[in-house]
């Protein structure tokens, strides 16, 4: 690798920009949190303009801290929170509503209506997704039905729709490029993942005008150049991918059978299935892992809505910790004789249950239950939810190359206690990489490889480095009992 690459990692609660040097090391970083808006129960929104401002600030900070100027950056990669919907004026670039976030559940009734019409099988066959408020299509339909005059303007070609990546590319290029990549398109409920195109029947079903859709491109390719006024020189945008697909690349999970899990606000596990587009029978999603050189690689994905957010709840909701990093230390002090189980269905349950109306609950409380037991339950809930995903993955696809090792990344993996408990519950090794910023690293690799300054898949895979492997150590009777408690607790919160 012989060129600096700038990666923009636009997440659910903060924006990060990182400069990677020619050895793939981080040499400059900027980060900024932004406002979370909760207009009512189940509704989650962001200010798209605030997100854009955070991108500019963090990118400039990363460049400054790296001590280099924009003209020395060989390429820029963008990775983003997926499914979040932005609509904006094509002429002025002004957002026409707050961005509706992937966690938002306002379209649950709309999804129920389509499901009752027997449409989910058709939608799933074309998109690999389920009829759930999580995805972009029903969010966009809601905006078109609700915002005064929006549908008329969209039909006239005056409005742009995009997930966060499209919004950022539009602004980075000064409004010259309205595009997305195949991984983000595959999360909208509007994209036919078998045929690689926006699906006309799905657009008709959701009443989405084709005129407002972005162009769909390879994950590593030409997305234009940044406006020189932003960073002092134009930078070639050569990589775009949704955050989970970028993390899959950053973890070098290029071979079929390799798995990764990213622990951020939620947790998202992907199993690479190569060119095999697997239809899940166990509540998972079939998604596009990447599209390179016009060739599509598929994956099975399991989506957990609450992972790191459970630790945030301990900090901000209960006040039992002052910093997220304290959760593992507190959990280690929990009374081992107590069985406290938290099902963190704060915004419903994702895979493999897909119950938007489920709500969180804590089981096993006693008079002696305290902060330590709650911290342990919060961290264990992430491990149990990951187990649910991996069990479903192996039930759907058990190819000869199926891995028994889970590669992990995201903020939560810094906790040794949480990662050891994850290995114990999974009864499988958990690998933590040297570079924990794998989402940004994946975006950087997509951009750098497209620019010709970073290596191909094989070369990049050889550079992936293990920081620590966590081997399972929990005796089987204890593991079996813990899993049984979890599964009974989940049954009790399901609204079905």
JSON list of C-alpha atoms in Angstrom, two decimals, residues 69-171:
[
{"chain": "A", "resi": 69, "resn": "UNK", "atom": "CA", "xyz": [-2.93, 18.15, 2.89]},
{"chain": "A", "resi": 70, "resn": "UNK", "atom": "CA", "xyz": [-5.77, 16.94, 0.71]},
{"chain": "A", "resi": 71, "resn": "UNK", "atom": "CA", "xyz": [-3.62, 16.81, -2.41]},
{"chain": "A", "resi": 72, "resn": "UNK", "atom": "CA", "xyz": [-1.67, 13.95, -0.81]},
{"chain": "A", "resi": 73, "resn": "UNK", "atom": "CA", "xyz": [-4.79, 11.81, -0.36]},
{"chain": "A", "resi": 74, "resn": "UNK", "atom": "CA", "xyz": [-5.02, 9.23, -3.12]},
{"chain": "A", "resi": 75, "resn": "UNK", "atom": "CA", "xyz": [-8.70, 8.41, -2.57]},
{"chain": "A", "resi": 76, "resn": "UNK", "atom": "CA", "xyz": [-11.66, 8.87, -0.27]},
{"chain": "A", "resi": 77, "resn": "UNK", "atom": "CA", "xyz": [-14.02, 6.12, 0.92]},
{"chain": "A", "resi": 78, "resn": "UNK", "atom": "CA", "xyz": [-17.46, 6.58, 2.46]},
{"chain": "A", "resi": 79, "resn": "UNK", "atom": "CA", "xyz": [-19.21, 4.16, 4.77]},
{"chain": "A", "resi": 80, "resn": "UNK", "atom": "CA", "xyz": [-22.49, 4.90, 6.49]},
{"chain": "A", "resi": 81, "resn": "UNK", "atom": "CA", "xyz": [-25.34, 3.95, 8.75]},
{"chain": "A", "resi": 82, "resn": "UNK", "atom": "CA", "xyz": [-27.62, 2.05, 6.40]},
{"chain": "A", "resi": 83, "resn": "UNK", "atom": "CA", "xyz": [-31.37, 2.29, 5.68]},
{"chain": "A", "resi": 84, "resn": "UNK", "atom": "CA", "xyz": [-31.62, 5.85, 7.05]},
{"chain": "A", "resi": 85, "resn": "UNK", "atom": "CA", "xyz": [-33.62, 7.95, 4.57]},
{"chain": "A", "resi": 86, "resn": "UNK", "atom": "CA", "xyz": [-32.93, 11.50, 3.37]},
{"chain": "A", "resi": 87, "resn": "UNK", "atom": "CA", "xyz": [-34.93, 13.48, 0.81]},
{"chain": "A", "resi": 88, "resn": "UNK", "atom": "CA", "xyz": [-33.65, 16.81, -0.48]},
{"chain": "A", "resi": 89, "resn": "UNK", "atom": "CA", "xyz": [-34.30, 19.49, -3.06]},
{"chain": "A", "resi": 90, "resn": "UNK", "atom": "CA", "xyz": [-32.37, 18.66, -6.23]},
{"chain": "A", "resi": 91, "resn": "UNK", "atom": "CA", "xyz": [-31.71, 22.33, -7.02]},
{"chain": "A", "resi": 92, "resn": "UNK", "atom": "CA", "xyz": [-30.82, 23.75, -3.60]},
{"chain": "A", "resi": 93, "resn": "UNK", "atom": "CA", "xyz": [-29.71, 20.65, -1.71]},
{"chain": "A", "resi": 94, "resn": "UNK", "atom": "CA", "xyz": [-32.02, 21.52, 1.19]},
{"chain": "A", "resi": 95, "resn": "UNK", "atom": "CA", "xyz": [-33.38, 18.52, 3.14]},
{"chain": "A", "resi": 96, "resn": "UNK", "atom": "CA", "xyz": [-37.17, 18.40, 2.98]},
{"chain": "A", "resi": 97, "resn": "UNK", "atom": "CA", "xyz": [-37.62, 16.51, 6.25]},
{"chain": "A", "resi": 98, "resn": "UNK", "atom": "CA", "xyz": [-35.42, 15.22, 9.02]},
{"chain": "A", "resi": 99, "resn": "UNK", "atom": "CA", "xyz": [-33.68, 11.99, 8.09]},
{"chain": "A", "resi": 100, "resn": "UNK", "atom": "CA", "xyz": [-35.69, 8.97, 9.24]},
{"chain": "A", "resi": 101, "resn": "UNK", "atom": "CA", "xyz": [-33.26, 6.61, 10.99]},
{"chain": "A", "resi": 102, "resn": "UNK", "atom": "CA", "xyz": [-33.02, 2.86, 10.52]},
{"chain": "A", "resi": 103, "resn": "UNK", "atom": "CA", "xyz": [-34.18, 2.35, 14.12]},
{"chain": "A", "resi": 104, "resn": "UNK", "atom": "CA", "xyz": [-37.47, 4.18, 13.45]},
{"chain": "A", "resi": 105, "resn": "UNK", "atom": "CA", "xyz": [-40.63, 2.02, 13.70]},
{"chain": "A", "resi": 106, "resn": "UNK", "atom": "CA", "xyz": [-43.30, 4.42, 12.39]},
{"chain": "A", "resi": 107, "resn": "UNK", "atom": "CA", "xyz": [-44.15, 2.23, 9.40]},
{"chain": "A", "resi": 108, "resn": "UNK", "atom": "CA", "xyz": [-44.94, -0.95, 11.36]},
{"chain": "A", "resi": 109, "resn": "UNK", "atom": "CA", "xyz": [-48.64, -0.75, 10.44]},
{"chain": "A", "resi": 110, "resn": "UNK", "atom": "CA", "xyz": [-47.78, -0.19, 6.77]},
{"chain": "A", "resi": 111, "resn": "UNK", "atom": "CA", "xyz": [-45.58, -3.30, 6.83]},
{"chain": "A", "resi": 112, "resn": "UNK", "atom": "CA", "xyz": [-48.39, -5.27, 8.49]},
{"chain": "A", "resi": 113, "resn": "UNK", "atom": "CA", "xyz": [-50.76, -4.18, 5.75]},
{"chain": "A", "resi": 114, "resn": "UNK", "atom": "CA", "xyz": [-48.47, -5.36, 2.96]},
{"chain": "A", "resi": 115, "resn": "UNK", "atom": "CA", "xyz": [-47.85, -8.61, 4.81]},
{"chain": "A", "resi": 116, "resn": "UNK", "atom": "CA", "xyz": [-51.57, -9.25, 5.20]},
{"chain": "A", "resi": 117, "resn": "UNK", "atom": "CA", "xyz": [-51.92, -8.81, 1.44]},
{"chain": "A", "resi": 118, "resn": "UNK", "atom": "CA", "xyz": [-49.51, -11.72, 1.02]},
{"chain": "A", "resi": 119, "resn": "UNK", "atom": "CA", "xyz": [-46.76, -9.57, -0.51]},
{"chain": "A", "resi": 120, "resn": "UNK", "atom": "CA", "xyz": [-43.83, -10.45, 1.73]},
{"chain": "A", "resi": 121, "resn": "UNK", "atom": "CA", "xyz": [-42.84, -13.56, -0.23]},
{"chain": "A", "resi": 122, "resn": "UNK", "atom": "CA", "xyz": [-42.56, -11.56, -3.46]},
{"chain": "A", "resi": 123, "resn": "UNK", "atom": "CA", "xyz": [-40.67, -8.72, -1.79]},
{"chain": "A", "resi": 124, "resn": "UNK", "atom": "CA", "xyz": [-38.27, -11.12, -0.10]},
{"chain": "A", "resi": 125, "resn": "UNK", "atom": "CA", "xyz": [-37.60, -13.06, -3.29]},
{"chain": "A", "resi": 126, "resn": "UNK", "atom": "CA", "xyz": [-36.50, -9.89, -5.06]},
{"chain": "A", "resi": 127, "resn": "UNK", "atom": "CA", "xyz": [-34.73, -8.01, -2.28]},
{"chain": "A", "resi": 128, "resn": "UNK", "atom": "CA", "xyz": [-33.63, -10.66, 0.22]},
{"chain": "A", "resi": 129, "resn": "UNK", "atom": "CA", "xyz": [-35.31, -8.55, 2.91]},
{"chain": "A", "resi": 130, "resn": "UNK", "atom": "CA", "xyz": [-38.44, -8.75, 5.02]},
{"chain": "A", "resi": 131, "resn": "UNK", "atom": "CA", "xyz": [-41.32, -6.30, 5.29]},
{"chain": "A", "resi": 132, "resn": "UNK", "atom": "CA", "xyz": [-40.05, -4.47, 8.35]},
{"chain": "A", "resi": 133, "resn": "UNK", "atom": "CA", "xyz": [-39.86, -0.75, 9.27]},
{"chain": "A", "resi": 134, "resn": "UNK", "atom": "CA", "xyz": [-36.08, -1.19, 9.52]},
{"chain": "A", "resi": 135, "resn": "UNK", "atom": "CA", "xyz": [-35.64, -0.82, 5.77]},
{"chain": "A", "resi": 136, "resn": "UNK", "atom": "CA", "xyz": [-35.77, 2.32, 3.65]},
{"chain": "A", "resi": 137, "resn": "UNK", "atom": "CA", "xyz": [-38.68, 1.68, 1.30]},
{"chain": "A", "resi": 138, "resn": "UNK", "atom": "CA", "xyz": [-41.57, 2.14, 3.70]},
{"chain": "A", "resi": 139, "resn": "UNK", "atom": "CA", "xyz": [-39.86, 5.14, 5.31]},
{"chain": "A", "resi": 140, "resn": "UNK", "atom": "CA", "xyz": [-39.65, 6.80, 1.92]},
{"chain": "A", "resi": 141, "resn": "UNK", "atom": "CA", "xyz": [-43.27, 5.88, 1.17]},
{"chain": "A", "resi": 142, "resn": "UNK", "atom": "CA", "xyz": [-44.32, 7.46, 4.47]},
{"chain": "A", "resi": 143, "resn": "UNK", "atom": "CA", "xyz": [-42.51, 10.69, 3.59]},
{"chain": "A", "resi": 144, "resn": "UNK", "atom": "CA", "xyz": [-44.14, 10.84, 0.16]},
{"chain": "A", "resi": 145, "resn": "UNK", "atom": "CA", "xyz": [-47.55, 10.27, 1.72]},
{"chain": "A", "resi": 146, "resn": "UNK", "atom": "CA", "xyz": [-47.04, 12.72, 4.59]},
{"chain": "A", "resi": 147, "resn": "UNK", "atom": "CA", "xyz": [-44.92, 15.71, 3.57]},
{"chain": "A", "resi": 148, "resn": "UNK", "atom": "CA", "xyz": [-47.12, 18.23, 1.81]},
{"chain": "A", "resi": 149, "resn": "UNK", "atom": "CA", "xyz": [-46.38, 18.45, -1.91]},
{"chain": "A", "resi": 150, "resn": "UNK", "atom": "CA", "xyz": [-43.44, 16.04, -1.78]},
{"chain": "A", "resi": 151, "resn": "UNK", "atom": "CA", "xyz": [-44.93, 13.40, -4.07]},
{"chain": "A", "resi": 152, "resn": "UNK", "atom": "CA", "xyz": [-45.79, 15.92, -6.79]},
{"chain": "A", "resi": 153, "resn": "UNK", "atom": "CA", "xyz": [-42.30, 17.39, -6.66]},
{"chain": "A", "resi": 154, "resn": "UNK", "atom": "CA", "xyz": [-40.69, 13.93, -6.65]},
{"chain": "A", "resi": 155, "resn": "UNK", "atom": "CA", "xyz": [-42.66, 12.88, -9.72]},
{"chain": "A", "resi": 156, "resn": "UNK", "atom": "CA", "xyz": [-41.49, 16.07, -11.44]},
{"chain": "A", "resi": 157, "resn": "UNK", "atom": "CA", "xyz": [-37.84, 15.16, -10.76]},
{"chain": "A", "resi": 158, "resn": "UNK", "atom": "CA", "xyz": [-37.29, 17.99, -8.28]},
{"chain": "A", "resi": 159, "resn": "UNK", "atom": "CA", "xyz": [-36.45, 15.77, -5.30]},
{"chain": "A", "resi": 160, "resn": "UNK", "atom": "CA", "xyz": [-33.55, 13.41, -4.57]},
{"chain": "A", "resi": 161, "resn": "UNK", "atom": "CA", "xyz": [-33.82, 10.35, -2.37]},
{"chain": "A", "resi": 162, "resn": "UNK", "atom": "CA", "xyz": [-30.84, 8.69, -0.83]},
{"chain": "A", "resi": 163, "resn": "UNK", "atom": "CA", "xyz": [-29.48, 6.78, 2.08]},
{"chain": "A", "resi": 164, "resn": "UNK", "atom": "CA", "xyz": [-26.77, 8.63, 4.01]},
{"chain": "A", "resi": 165, "resn": "UNK", "atom": "CA", "xyz": [-24.05, 7.66, 1.54]},
{"chain": "A", "resi": 166, "resn": "UNK", "atom": "CA", "xyz": [-25.91, 9.33, -1.33]},
{"chain": "A", "resi": 167, "resn": "UNK", "atom": "CA", "xyz": [-26.51, 12.44, 0.74]},
{"chain": "A", "resi": 168, "resn": "UNK", "atom": "CA", "xyz": [-22.80, 12.68, 1.54]},
{"chain": "A", "resi": 169, "resn": "UNK", "atom": "CA", "xyz": [-21.61, 12.00, -2.02]},
{"chain": "A", "resi": 170, "resn": "UNK", "atom": "CA", "xyz": [-24.03, 14.66, -3.27]},
{"chain": "A", "resi": 171, "resn": "UNK", "atom": "CA", "xyz": [-22.63, 17.23, -0.86]}
]
